[in-house]
Short mmCIF file of C-alpha atoms in Angstrom, two decimals:
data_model
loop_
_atom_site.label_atom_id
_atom_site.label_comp_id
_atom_site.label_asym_id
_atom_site.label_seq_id
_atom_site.Cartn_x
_atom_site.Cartn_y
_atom_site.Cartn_z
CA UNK W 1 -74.92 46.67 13.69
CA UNK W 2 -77.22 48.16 11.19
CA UNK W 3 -74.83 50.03 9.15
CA UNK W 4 -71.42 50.22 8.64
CA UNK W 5 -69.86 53.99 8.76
CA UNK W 6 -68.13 55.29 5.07
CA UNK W 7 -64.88 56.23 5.47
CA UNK W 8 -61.08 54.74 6.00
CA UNK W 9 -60.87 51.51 7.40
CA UNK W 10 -57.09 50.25 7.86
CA UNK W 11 -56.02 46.77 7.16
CA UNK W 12 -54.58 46.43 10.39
CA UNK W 13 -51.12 44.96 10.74
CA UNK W 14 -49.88 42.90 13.79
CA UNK W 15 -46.99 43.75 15.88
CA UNK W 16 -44.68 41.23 16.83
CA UNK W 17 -42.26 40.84 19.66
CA UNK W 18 -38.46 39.81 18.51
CA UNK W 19 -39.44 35.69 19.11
CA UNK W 20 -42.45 36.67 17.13
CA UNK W 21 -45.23 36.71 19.76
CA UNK W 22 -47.95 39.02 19.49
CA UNK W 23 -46.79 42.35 20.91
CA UNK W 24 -50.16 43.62 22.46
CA UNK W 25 -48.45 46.83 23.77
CA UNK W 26 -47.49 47.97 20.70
CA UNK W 27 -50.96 46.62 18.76
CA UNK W 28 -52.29 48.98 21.81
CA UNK W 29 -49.83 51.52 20.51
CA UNK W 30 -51.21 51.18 16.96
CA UNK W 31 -54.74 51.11 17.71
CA UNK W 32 -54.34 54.61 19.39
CA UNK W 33 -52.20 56.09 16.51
CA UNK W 34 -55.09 54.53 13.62
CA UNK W 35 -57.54 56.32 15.23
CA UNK W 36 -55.48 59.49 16.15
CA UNK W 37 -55.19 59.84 12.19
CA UNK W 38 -59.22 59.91 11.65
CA UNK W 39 -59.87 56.97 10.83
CA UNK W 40 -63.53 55.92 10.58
CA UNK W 41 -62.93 52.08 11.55
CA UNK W 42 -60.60 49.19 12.02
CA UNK W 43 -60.46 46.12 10.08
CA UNK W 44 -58.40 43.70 12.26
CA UNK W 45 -57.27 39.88 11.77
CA UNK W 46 -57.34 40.67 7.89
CA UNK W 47 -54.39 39.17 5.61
CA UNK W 48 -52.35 42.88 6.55
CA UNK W 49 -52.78 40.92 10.44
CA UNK W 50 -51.21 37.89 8.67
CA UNK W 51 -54.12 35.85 10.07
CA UNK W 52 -52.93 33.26 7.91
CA UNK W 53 -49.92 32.51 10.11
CA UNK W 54 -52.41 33.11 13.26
CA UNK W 55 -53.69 30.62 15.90
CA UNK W 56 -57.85 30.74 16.28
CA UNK W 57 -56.80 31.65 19.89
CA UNK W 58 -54.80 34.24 18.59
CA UNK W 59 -57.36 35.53 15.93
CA UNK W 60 -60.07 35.49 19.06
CA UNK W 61 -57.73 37.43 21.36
CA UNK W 62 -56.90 39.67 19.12
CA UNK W 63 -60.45 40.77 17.86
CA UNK W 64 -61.41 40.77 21.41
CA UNK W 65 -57.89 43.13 22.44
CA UNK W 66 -58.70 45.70 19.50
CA UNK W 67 -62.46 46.15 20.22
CA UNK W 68 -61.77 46.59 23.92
CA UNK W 69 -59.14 49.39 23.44
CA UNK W 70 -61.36 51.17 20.42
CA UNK W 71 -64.41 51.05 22.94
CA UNK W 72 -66.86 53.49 21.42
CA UNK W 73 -64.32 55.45 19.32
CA UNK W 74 -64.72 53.81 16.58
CA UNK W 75 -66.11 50.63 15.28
CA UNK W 76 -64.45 47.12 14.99
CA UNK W 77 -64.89 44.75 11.88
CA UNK W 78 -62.63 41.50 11.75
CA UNK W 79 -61.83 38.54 9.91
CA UNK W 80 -59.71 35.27 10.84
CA UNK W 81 -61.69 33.21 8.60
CA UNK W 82 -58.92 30.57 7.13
CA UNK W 83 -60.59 27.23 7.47
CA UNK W 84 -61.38 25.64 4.38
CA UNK W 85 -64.36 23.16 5.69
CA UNK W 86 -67.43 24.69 6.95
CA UNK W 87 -67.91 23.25 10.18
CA UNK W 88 -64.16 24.93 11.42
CA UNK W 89 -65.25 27.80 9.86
CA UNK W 90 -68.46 27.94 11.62
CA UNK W 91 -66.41 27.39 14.97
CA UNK W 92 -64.10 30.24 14.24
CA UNK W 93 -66.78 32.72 12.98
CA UNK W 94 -68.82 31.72 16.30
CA UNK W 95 -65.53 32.25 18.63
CA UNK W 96 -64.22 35.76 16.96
CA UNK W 97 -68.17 37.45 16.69
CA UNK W 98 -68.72 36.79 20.31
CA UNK W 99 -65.65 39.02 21.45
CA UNK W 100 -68.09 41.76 20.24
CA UNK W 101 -66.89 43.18 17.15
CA UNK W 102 -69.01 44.71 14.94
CA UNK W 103 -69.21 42.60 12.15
CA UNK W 104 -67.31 39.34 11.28
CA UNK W 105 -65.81 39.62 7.46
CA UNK W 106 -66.04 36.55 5.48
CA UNK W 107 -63.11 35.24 2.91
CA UNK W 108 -64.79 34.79 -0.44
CA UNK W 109 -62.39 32.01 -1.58
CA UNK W 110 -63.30 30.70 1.40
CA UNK W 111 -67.06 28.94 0.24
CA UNK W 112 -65.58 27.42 -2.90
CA UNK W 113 -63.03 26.59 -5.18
CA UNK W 114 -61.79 28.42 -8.10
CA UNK W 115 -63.58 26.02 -10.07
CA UNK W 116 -67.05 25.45 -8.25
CA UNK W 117 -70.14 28.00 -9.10
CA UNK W 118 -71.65 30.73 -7.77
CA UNK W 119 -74.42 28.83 -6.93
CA UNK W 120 -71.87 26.13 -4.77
CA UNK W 121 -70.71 29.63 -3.32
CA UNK W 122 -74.39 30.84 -2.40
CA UNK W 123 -75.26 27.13 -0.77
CA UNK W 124 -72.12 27.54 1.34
CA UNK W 125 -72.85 30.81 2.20
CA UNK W 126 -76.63 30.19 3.62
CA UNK W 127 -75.24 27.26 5.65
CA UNK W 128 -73.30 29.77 7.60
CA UNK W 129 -75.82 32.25 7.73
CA UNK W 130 -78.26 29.52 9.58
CA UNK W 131 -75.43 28.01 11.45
CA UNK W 132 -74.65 31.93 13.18
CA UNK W 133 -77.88 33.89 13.60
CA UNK W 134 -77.32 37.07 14.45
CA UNK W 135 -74.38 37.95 13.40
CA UNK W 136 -73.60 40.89 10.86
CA UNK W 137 -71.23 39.94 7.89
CA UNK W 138 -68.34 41.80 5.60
CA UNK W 139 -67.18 40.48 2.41
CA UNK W 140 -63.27 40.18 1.69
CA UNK W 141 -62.48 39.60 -1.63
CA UNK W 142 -58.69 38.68 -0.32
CA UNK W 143 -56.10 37.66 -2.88
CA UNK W 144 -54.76 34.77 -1.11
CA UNK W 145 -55.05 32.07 -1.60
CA UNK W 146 -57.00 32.63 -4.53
CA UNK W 147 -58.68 35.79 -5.36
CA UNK W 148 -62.17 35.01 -5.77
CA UNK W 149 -64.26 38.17 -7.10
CA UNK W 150 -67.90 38.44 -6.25
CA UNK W 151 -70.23 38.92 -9.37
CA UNK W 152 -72.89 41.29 -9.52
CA UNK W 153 -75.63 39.15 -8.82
CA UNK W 154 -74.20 37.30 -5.82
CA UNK W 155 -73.67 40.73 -4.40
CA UNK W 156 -77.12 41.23 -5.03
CA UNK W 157 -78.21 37.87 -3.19
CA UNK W 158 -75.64 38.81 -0.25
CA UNK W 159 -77.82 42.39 -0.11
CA UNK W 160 -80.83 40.46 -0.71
CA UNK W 161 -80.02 38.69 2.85
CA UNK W 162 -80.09 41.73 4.70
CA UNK W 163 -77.07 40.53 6.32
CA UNK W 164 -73.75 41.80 5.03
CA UNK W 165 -72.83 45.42 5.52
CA UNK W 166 -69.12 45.20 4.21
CA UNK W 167 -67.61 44.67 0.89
CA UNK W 168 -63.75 45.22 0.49
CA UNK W 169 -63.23 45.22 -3.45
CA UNK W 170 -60.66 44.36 -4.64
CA UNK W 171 -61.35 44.03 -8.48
CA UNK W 172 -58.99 47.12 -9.39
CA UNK W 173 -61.61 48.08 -12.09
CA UNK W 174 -63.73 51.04 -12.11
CA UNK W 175 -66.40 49.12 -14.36
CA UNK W 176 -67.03 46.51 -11.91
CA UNK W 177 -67.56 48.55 -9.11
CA UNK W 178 -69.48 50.40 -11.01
CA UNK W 179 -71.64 47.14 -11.73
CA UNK W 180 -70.99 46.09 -7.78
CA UNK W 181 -72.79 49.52 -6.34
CA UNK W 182 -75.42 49.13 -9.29
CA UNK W 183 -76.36 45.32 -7.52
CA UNK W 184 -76.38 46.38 -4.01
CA UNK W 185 -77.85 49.92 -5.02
CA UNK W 186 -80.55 50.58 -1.78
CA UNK W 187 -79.13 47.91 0.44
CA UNK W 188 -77.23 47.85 3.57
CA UNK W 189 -73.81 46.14 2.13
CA UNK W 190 -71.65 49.29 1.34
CA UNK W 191 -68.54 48.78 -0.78
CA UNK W 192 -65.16 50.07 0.12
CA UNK W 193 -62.01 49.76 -2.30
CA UNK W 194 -58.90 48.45 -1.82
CA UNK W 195 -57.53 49.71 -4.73
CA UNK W 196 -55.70 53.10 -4.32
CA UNK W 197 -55.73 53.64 -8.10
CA UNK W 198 -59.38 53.58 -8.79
CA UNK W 199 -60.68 55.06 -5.31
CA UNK W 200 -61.71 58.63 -6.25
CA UNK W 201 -62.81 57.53 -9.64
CA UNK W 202 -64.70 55.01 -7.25
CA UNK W 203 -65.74 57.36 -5.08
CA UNK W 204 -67.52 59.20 -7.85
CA UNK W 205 -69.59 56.24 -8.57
CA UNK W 206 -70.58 55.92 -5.18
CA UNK W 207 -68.13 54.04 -3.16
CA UNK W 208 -68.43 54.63 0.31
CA UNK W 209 -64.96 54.44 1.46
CA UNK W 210 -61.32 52.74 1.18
CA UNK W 211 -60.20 49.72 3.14
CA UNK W 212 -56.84 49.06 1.60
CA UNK W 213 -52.76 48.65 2.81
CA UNK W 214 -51.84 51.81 2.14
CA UNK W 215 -54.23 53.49 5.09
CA UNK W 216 -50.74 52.42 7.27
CA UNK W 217 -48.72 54.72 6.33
CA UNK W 218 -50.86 57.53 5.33
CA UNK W 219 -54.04 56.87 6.73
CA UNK W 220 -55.09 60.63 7.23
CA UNK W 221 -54.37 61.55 3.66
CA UNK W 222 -56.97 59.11 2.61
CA UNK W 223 -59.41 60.68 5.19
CA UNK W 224 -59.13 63.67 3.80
CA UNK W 225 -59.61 62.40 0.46
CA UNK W 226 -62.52 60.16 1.26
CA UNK W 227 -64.24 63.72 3.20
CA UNK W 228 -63.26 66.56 0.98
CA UNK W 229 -63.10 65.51 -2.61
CA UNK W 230 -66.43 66.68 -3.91
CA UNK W 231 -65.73 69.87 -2.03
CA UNK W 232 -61.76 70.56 -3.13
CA UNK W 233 -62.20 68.68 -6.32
CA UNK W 234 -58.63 70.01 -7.73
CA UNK W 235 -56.74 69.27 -4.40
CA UNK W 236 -58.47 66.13 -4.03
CA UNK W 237 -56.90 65.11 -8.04
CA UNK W 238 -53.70 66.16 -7.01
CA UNK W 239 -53.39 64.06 -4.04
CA UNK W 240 -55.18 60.91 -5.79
CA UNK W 241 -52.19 60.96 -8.23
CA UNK W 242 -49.47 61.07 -5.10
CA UNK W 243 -51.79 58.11 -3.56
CA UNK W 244 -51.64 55.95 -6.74
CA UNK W 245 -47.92 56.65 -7.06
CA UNK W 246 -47.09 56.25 -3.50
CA UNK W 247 -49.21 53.13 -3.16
CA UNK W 248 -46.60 51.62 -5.62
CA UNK W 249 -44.46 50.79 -2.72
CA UNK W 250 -46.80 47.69 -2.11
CA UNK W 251 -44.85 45.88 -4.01
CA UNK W 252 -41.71 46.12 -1.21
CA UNK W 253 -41.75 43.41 1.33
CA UNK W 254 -45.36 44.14 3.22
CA UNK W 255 -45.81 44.18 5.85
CA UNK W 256 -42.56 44.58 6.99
CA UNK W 257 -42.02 48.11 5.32
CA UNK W 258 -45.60 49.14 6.80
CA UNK W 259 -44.09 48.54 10.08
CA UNK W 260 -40.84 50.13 9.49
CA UNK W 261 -42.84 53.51 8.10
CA UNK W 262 -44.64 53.11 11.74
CA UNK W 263 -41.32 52.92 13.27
CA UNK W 264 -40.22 56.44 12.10
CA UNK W 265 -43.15 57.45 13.15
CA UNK W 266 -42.15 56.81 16.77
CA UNK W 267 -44.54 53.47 17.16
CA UNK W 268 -42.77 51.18 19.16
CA UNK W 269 -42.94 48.16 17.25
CA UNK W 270 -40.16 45.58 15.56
CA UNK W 271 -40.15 44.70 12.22
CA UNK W 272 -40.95 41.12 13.11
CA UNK W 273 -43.41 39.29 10.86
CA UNK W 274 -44.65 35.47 10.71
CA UNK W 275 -45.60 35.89 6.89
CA UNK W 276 -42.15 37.58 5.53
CA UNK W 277 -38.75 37.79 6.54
CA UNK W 278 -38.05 41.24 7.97
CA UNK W 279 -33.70 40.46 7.08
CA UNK W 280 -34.46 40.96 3.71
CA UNK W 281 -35.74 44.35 3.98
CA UNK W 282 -32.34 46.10 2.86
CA UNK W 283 -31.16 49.36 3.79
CA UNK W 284 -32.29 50.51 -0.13
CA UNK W 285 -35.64 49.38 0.74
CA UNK W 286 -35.85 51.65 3.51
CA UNK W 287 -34.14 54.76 1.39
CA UNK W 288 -37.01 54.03 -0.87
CA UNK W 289 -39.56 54.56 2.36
CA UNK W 290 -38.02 57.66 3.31
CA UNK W 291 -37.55 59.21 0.28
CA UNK W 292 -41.57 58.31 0.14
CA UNK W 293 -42.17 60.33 3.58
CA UNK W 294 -40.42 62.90 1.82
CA UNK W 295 -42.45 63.47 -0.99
CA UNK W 296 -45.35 63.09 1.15
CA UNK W 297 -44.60 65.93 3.33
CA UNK W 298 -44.75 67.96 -0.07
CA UNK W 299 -47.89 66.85 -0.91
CA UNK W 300 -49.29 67.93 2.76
CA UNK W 301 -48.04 71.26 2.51
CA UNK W 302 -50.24 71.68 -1.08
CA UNK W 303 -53.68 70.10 0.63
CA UNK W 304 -52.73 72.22 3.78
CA UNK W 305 -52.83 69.52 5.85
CA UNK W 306 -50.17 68.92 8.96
CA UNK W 307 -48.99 65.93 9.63
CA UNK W 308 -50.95 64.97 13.15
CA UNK W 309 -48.67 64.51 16.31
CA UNK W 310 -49.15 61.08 17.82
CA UNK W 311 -49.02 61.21 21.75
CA UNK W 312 -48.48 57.63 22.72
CA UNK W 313 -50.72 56.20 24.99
#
């Protein structure tokens, strides 16, 4: 894959069944309802997969399941990239890029330790590289379990490479994006934010999409910010302020209110999550995610923009 298209790309959650197996009807469910809403791509086996709590022949089936059902609709990134020495990582990188996705998206705390260097990071990172020709790369700057941000000028070595296509950002600071697009300025590595907050403002500077939580319960409100706010540039201010407000409810029990937003939404899918337990997501928690669906239906009916029906498959 030469490029990587701009746009929405959802942090894909995982479905489980009640004895919390992998519910492949209802990820099939998902897939179709992610790319019902517009979206541009799908990020799968990310931390919002809980790939953390994932076996590597769970993390290979499920990149392979995803890309399968998207076919050509829309491209496939994905991670699983949790081992901490580089020859398992090597293994699992090899295993998940041959199921075809489009690009296999590296953990950046994943090639040192808070305390090594960048350069540490950059010797790491050319051992894979050799180890896995052929293969395109994303960057995840993922907070667990330590966030490590990428500097400026390893993002320019990374573009230097010719090899990564995909940065997720998740530095929640206008000014180092704007330092971040300024590094990898005429490349191919394209940075999308995570950060609801900051994404028009981003946007402005060049951003070329958002990859973030939030795209799974609204995902076609960020489309149509990511596609229309040079053109509606009042609209598009409005609804950045609902985002950023809205994007507050992070801070509930995620994934499990993610899935329970699906729910209403007529996905069939359980609450059931490896990473969090789903019992302690109390009935005010859920008040507090329909209230949410509430005020987002007022902010449709401002941007003119209908809630899409979702036909299951």
């Amino acid at each position: 894959m030469k490029e990587i298209a701009n746009g929405v790309w959802p942090t894909m959650i995982t479905p489980f069944t009640e004895d919390k197996q992998v519910d492949y009807n209802g990820l099939e469910q998902l897939i179709e309802w992610y790319i019902s809403q517009g979206v541009d791509g799908l990020f799968a086996v990310c931390q919002s997969s809980e790939m953390f709590f994932l076996s590597l022949e769970e993390r290979v089936k499920m990149a392979r399941f995803v890309k399968e059902k998207a076919g050509n609709r829309v491209p496939v990134i994905a991670s699983g990239h949790v081992s901490d020495d580089l020859e398992g990582q090597i293994e699992e990188i090899r295993q998940i890029a041959a199921t075809g996705i489009d690009a296999f998206v590296i953990v950046t705390n994943r090639f040192a330790k808070e305390e090594e260097s960048d350069e540490m990071w950059i010797s790491r990172a050319q051992t894979i590289l050799e180890n896995v020709p052929g293969v395109s790369f994303g960057l995840y700057e993922c907070p667990y379990p330590y966030k490590r941000l990428l500097s400026p000028q390893v993002l320019s070595w990374c573009a230097s490479t010719g090899r990564f296509l995909f940065l997720k950002d998740t530095s929640c600071s206008e000014t180092e994006i704007e330092a971040k697009l300024e590094a990898v300025k005429g490349s191919s590595l394209k940075l999308f934010n995570a950060n609801t907050a900051t994404l028009l403002a981003s946007l402005r500077l060049g951003a070329a999409g958002f990859s973030g939580v939030m795209a799974n319960m609204h995902p076609d409100l960020y489309v149509w910010l990511t596609r229309n706010w040079s053109a509606e540039p009042q609209k598009a201010e409005t609804l950045q302020a609902f985002l950023s407000t809205a994007s507050l409810i992070e801070l509930q029990i995620y994934p499990v209110n993610a899935k329970y937003y699906q729910q209403q939404l007529g996905l069939p899918i359980a609450l059931t999550c490896r990473s969090k337990d789903a019992s302690t997501f109390t009935a005010t928690r859920k008040l507090e995610v329909n209230q949410l669906a509430v005020t987002e239906q007022a902010i449709r009916e401002h941007i003119s923009l209908p809630r899409p029906v979702y036909a299951k498959a």
